[in-house]
PDB file of C-alpha atoms in Angstrom:
ATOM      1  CA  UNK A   1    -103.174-184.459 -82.447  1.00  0.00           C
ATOM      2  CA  UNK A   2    -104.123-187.486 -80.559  1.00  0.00           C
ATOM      3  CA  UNK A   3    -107.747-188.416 -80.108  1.00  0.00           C
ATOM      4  CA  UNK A   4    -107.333-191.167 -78.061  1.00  0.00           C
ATOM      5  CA  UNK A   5    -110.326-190.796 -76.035  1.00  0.00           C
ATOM      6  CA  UNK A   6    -112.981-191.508 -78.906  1.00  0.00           C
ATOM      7  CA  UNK A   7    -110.666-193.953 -80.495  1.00  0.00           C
ATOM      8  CA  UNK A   8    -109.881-191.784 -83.517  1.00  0.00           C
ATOM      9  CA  UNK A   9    -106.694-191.782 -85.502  1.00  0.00           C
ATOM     10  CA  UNK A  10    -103.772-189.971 -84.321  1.00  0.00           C
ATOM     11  CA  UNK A  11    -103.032-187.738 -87.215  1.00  0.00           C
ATOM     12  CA  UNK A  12     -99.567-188.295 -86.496  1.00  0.00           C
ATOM     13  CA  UNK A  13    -100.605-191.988 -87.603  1.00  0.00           C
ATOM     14  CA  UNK A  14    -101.273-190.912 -90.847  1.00  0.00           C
ATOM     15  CA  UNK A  15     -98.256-191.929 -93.116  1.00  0.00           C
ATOM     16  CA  UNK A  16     -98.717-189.209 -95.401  1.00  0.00           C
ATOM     17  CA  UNK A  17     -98.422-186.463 -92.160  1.00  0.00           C
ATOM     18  CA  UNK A  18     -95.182-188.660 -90.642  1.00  0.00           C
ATOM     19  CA  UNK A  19     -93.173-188.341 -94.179  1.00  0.00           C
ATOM     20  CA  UNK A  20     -93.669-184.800 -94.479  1.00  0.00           C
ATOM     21  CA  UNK A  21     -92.570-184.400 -90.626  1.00  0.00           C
ATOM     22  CA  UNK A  22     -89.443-186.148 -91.247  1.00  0.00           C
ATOM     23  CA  UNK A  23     -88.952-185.031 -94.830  1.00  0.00           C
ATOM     24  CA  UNK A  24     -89.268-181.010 -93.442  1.00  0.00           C
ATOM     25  CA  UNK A  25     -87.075-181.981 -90.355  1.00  0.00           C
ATOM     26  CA  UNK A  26     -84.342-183.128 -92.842  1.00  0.00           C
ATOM     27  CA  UNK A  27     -84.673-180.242 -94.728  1.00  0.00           C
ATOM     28  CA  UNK A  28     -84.045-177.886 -92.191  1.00  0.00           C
ATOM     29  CA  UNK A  29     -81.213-179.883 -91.179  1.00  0.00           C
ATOM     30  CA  UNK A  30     -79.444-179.838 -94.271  1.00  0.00           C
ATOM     31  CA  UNK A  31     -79.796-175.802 -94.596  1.00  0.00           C
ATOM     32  CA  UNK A  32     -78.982-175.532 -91.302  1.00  0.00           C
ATOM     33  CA  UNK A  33     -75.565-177.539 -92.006  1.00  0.00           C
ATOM     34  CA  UNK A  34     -74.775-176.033 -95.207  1.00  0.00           C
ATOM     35  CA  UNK A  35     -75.819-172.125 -94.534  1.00  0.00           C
ATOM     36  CA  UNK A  36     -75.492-171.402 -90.511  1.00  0.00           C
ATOM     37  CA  UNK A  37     -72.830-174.299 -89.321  1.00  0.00           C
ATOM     38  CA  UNK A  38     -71.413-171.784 -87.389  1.00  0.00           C
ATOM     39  CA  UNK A  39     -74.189-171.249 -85.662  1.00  0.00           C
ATOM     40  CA  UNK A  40     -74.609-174.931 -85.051  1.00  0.00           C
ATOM     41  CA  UNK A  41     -71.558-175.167 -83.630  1.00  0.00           C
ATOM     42  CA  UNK A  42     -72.474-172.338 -81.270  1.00  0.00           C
ATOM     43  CA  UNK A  43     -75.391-173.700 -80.153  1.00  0.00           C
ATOM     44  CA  UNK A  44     -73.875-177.572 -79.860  1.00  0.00           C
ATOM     45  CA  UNK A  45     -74.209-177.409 -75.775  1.00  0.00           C
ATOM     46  CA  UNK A  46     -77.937-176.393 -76.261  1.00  0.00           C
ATOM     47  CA  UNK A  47     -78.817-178.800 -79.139  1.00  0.00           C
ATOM     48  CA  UNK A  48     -77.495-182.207 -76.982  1.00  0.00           C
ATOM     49  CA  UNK A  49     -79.154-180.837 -73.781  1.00  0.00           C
ATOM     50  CA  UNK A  50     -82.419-180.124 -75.648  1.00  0.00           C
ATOM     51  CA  UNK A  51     -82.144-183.550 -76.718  1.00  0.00           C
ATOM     52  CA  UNK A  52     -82.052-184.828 -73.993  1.00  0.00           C
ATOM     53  CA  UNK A  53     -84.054-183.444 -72.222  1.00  0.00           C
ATOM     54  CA  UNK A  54     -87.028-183.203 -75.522  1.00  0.00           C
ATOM     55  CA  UNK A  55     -86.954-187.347 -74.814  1.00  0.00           C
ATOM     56  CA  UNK A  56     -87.395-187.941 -71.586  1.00  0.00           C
ATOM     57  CA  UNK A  57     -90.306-185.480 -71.109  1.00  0.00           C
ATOM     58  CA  UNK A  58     -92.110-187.227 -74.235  1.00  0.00           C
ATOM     59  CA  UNK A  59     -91.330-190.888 -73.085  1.00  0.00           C
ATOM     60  CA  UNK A  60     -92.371-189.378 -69.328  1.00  0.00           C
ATOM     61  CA  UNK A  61     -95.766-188.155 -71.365  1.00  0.00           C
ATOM     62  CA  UNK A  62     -96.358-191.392 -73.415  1.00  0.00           C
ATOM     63  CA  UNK A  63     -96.088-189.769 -76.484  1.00  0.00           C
ATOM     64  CA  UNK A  64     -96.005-191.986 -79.077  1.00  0.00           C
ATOM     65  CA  UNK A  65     -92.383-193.211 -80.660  1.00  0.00           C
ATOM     66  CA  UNK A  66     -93.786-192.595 -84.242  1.00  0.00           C
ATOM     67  CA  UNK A  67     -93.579-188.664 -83.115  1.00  0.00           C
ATOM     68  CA  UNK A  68     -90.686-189.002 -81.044  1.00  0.00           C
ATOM     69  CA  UNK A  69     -88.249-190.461 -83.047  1.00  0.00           C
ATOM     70  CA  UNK A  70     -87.722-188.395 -86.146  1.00  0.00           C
ATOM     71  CA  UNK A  71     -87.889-184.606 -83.947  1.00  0.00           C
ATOM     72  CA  UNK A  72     -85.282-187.021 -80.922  1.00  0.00           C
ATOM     73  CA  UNK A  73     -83.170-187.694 -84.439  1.00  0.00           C
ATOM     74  CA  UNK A  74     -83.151-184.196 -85.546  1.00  0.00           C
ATOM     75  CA  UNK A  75     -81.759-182.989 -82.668  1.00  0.00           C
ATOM     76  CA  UNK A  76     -79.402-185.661 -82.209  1.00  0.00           C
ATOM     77  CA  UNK A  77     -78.189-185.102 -86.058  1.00  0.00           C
ATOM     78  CA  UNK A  78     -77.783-181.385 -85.551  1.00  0.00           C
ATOM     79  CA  UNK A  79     -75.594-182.327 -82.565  1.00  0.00           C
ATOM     80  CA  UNK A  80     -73.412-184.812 -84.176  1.00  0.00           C
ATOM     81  CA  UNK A  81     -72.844-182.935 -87.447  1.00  0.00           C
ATOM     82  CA  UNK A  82     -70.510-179.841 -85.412  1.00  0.00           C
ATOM     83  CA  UNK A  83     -69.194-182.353 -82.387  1.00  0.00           C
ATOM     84  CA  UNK A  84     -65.811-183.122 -82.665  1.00  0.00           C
ATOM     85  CA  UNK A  85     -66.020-186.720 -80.412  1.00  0.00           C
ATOM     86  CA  UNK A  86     -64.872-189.836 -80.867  1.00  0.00           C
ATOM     87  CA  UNK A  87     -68.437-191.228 -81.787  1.00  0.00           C
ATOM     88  CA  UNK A  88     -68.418-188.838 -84.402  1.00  0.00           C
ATOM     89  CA  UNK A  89     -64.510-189.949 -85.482  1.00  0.00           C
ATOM     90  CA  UNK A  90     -66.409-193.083 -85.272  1.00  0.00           C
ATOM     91  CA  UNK A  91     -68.898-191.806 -87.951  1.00  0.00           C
ATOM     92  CA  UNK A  92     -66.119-190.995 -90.444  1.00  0.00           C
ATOM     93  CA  UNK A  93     -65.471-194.879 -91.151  1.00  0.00           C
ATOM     94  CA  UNK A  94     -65.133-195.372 -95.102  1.00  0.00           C
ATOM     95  CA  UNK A  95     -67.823-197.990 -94.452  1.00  0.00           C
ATOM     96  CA  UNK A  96     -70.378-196.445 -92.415  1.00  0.00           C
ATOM     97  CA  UNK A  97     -69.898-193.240 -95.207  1.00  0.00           C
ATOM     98  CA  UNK A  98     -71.163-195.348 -97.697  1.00  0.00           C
ATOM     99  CA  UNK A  99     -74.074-196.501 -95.899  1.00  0.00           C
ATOM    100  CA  UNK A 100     -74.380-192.984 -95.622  1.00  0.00           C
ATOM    101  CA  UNK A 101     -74.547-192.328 -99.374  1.00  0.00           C
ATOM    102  CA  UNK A 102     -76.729-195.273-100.114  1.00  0.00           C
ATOM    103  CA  UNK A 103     -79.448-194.186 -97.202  1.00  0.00           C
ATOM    104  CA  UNK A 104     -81.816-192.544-100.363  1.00  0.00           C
ATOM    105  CA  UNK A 105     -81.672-194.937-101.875  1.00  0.00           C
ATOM    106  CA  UNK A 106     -82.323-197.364 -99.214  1.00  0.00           C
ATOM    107  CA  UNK A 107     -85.157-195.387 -97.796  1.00  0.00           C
ATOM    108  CA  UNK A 108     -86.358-195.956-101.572  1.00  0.00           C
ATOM    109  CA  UNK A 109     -86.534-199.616-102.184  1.00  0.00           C
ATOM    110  CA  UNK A 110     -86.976-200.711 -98.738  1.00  0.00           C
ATOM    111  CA  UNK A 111     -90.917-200.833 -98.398  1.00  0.00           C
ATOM    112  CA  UNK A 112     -91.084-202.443-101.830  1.00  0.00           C
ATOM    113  CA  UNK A 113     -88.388-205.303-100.899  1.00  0.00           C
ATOM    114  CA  UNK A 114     -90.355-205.803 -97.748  1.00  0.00           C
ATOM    115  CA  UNK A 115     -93.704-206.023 -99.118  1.00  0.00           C
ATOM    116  CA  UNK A 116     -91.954-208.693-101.610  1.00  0.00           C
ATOM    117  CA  UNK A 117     -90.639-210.847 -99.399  1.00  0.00           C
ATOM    118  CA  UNK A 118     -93.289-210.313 -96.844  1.00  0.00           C
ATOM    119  CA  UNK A 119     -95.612-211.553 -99.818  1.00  0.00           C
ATOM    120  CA  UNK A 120     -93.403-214.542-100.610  1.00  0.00           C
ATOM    121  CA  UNK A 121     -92.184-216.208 -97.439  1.00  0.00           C
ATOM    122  CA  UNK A 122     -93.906-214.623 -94.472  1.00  0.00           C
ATOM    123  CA  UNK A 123     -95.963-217.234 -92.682  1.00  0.00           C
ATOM    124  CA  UNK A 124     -98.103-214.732 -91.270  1.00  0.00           C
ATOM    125  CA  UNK A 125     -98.388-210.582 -91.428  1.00  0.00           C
ATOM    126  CA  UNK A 126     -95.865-210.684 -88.382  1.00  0.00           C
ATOM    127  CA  UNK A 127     -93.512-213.518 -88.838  1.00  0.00           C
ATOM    128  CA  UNK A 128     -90.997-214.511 -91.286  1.00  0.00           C
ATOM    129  CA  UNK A 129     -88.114-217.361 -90.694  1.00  0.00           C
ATOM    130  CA  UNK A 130     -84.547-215.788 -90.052  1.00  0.00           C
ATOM    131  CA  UNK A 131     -83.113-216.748 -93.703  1.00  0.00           C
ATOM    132  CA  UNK A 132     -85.521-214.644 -96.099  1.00  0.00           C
ATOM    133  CA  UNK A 133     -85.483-211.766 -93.585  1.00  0.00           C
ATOM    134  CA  UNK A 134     -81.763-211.864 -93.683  1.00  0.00           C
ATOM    135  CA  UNK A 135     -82.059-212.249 -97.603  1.00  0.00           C
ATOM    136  CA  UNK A 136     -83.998-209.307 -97.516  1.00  0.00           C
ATOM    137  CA  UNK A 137     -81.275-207.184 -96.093  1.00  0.00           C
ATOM    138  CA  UNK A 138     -79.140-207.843 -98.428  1.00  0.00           C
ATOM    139  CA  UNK A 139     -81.064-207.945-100.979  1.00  0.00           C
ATOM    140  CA  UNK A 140     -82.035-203.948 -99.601  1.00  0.00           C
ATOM    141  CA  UNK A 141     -78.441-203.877 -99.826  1.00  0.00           C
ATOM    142  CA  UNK A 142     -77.964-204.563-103.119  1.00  0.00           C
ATOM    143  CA  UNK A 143     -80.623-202.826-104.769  1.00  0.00           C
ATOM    144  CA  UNK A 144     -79.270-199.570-102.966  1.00  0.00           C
ATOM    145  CA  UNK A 145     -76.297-199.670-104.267  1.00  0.00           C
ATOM    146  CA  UNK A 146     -77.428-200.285-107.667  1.00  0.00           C
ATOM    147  CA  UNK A 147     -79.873-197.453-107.512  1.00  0.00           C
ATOM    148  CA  UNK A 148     -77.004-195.129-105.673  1.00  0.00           C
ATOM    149  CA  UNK A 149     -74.702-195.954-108.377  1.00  0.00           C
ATOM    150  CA  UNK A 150     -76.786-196.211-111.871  1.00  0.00           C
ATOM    151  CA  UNK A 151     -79.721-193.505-110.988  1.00  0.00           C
ATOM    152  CA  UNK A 152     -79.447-191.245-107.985  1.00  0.00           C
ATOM    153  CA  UNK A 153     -75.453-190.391-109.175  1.00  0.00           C
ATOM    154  CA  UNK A 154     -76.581-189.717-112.198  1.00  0.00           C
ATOM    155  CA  UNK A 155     -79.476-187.893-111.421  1.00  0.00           C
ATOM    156  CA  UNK A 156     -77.405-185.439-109.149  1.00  0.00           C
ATOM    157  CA  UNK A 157     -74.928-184.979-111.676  1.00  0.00           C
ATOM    158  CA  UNK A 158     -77.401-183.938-114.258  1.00  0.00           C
ATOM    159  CA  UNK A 159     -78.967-181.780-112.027  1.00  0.00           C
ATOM    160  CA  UNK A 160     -75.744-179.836-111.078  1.00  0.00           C
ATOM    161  CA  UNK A 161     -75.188-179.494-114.795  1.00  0.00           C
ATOM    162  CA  UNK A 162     -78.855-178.077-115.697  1.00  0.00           C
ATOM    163  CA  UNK A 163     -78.261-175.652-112.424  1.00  0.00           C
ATOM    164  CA  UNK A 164     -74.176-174.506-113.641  1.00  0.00           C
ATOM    165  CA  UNK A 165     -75.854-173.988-117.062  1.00  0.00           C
ATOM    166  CA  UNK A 166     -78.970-172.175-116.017  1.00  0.00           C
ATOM    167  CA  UNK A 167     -76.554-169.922-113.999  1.00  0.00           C
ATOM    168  CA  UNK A 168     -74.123-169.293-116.993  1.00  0.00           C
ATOM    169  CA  UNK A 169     -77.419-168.637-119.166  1.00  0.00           C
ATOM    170  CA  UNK A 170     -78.704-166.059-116.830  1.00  0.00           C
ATOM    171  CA  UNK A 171     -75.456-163.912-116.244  1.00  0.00           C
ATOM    172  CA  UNK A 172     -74.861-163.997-119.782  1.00  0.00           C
ATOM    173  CA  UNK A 173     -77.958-161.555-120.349  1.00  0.00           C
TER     174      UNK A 173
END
């Protein structure tokens, strides 16, 4: 995993490796939710104490962020989605819901939006005045919303269609 020794890559470096990490870690998050939530709520004690303890060995170790991060926010999003806290009462404002809804989409135009502006008005590769960085967030903004609302939407209703037909087709035979 990490060849730091010979000054190879850390295949955990590798963008390509990182996405699919996350993108399986979400996964199993969302089946976990949707199919055993009981048994998340069983195991809520365990999940917050594996937490924390999972991140303070790593940091202890000197793992790198880029692998603690999405397993730390795993765990920490398997905790919150069965606690019954005020942080997570918190959670439940309209607002942060939406931000919530929009996060796909987000994640989606992000990288292109920074690469834009990064392009435009970045005086270097690391620094960019306050205004077009701020500009850029809303601009993220934006651009999720209007992807949330005109595509993904869309694109989840049509899918829910082709799956409530495919199921009427089949137990028709």
């Amino acid at each position: 995993w990490f060849d730091f020794e010979s000054g190879g890559v850390p295949l955990y470096s590798v963008p390509l490796v990182r996405v699919f990490h996350e993108f399986m870690l979400g996964t199993l998050i969302g089946t976990l939710y949707i199919n055993h939530r009981p048994l998340l709520i069983s195991l809520r004690p365990w999940i917050l104490a594996i937490f924390v303890a999972f991140v303070s060995i790593t940091y202890a170790l000197y793992v790198p962020l880029a692998l603690i991060v999405p397993t730390a926010f795993f765990l920490l999003i398997a905790f919150l989605t069965v606690d019954d806290s005020w942080f997570t009462k918190l959670l439940k404002l309209k607002w942060l819901i939406v931000l919530g809804e929009i996060s796909y989409s987000t994640y989606m135009v992000h990288y292109f939006v920074r690469d834009v502006f990064k392009a435009v008005f970045a005086k270097s590769s690391f620094a960019m005045d306050a205004v077009p960085l701020v500009a850029s967030f809303f601009v993220v903004l934006a651009l999720s919303f209007i992807l949330y609302r005109w595509v993904e939407l869309p694109a989840q209703s049509f899918l829910r269609n082709l799956r409530i037909s495919g199921r009427k087709t089949v137990s028709s035979l």
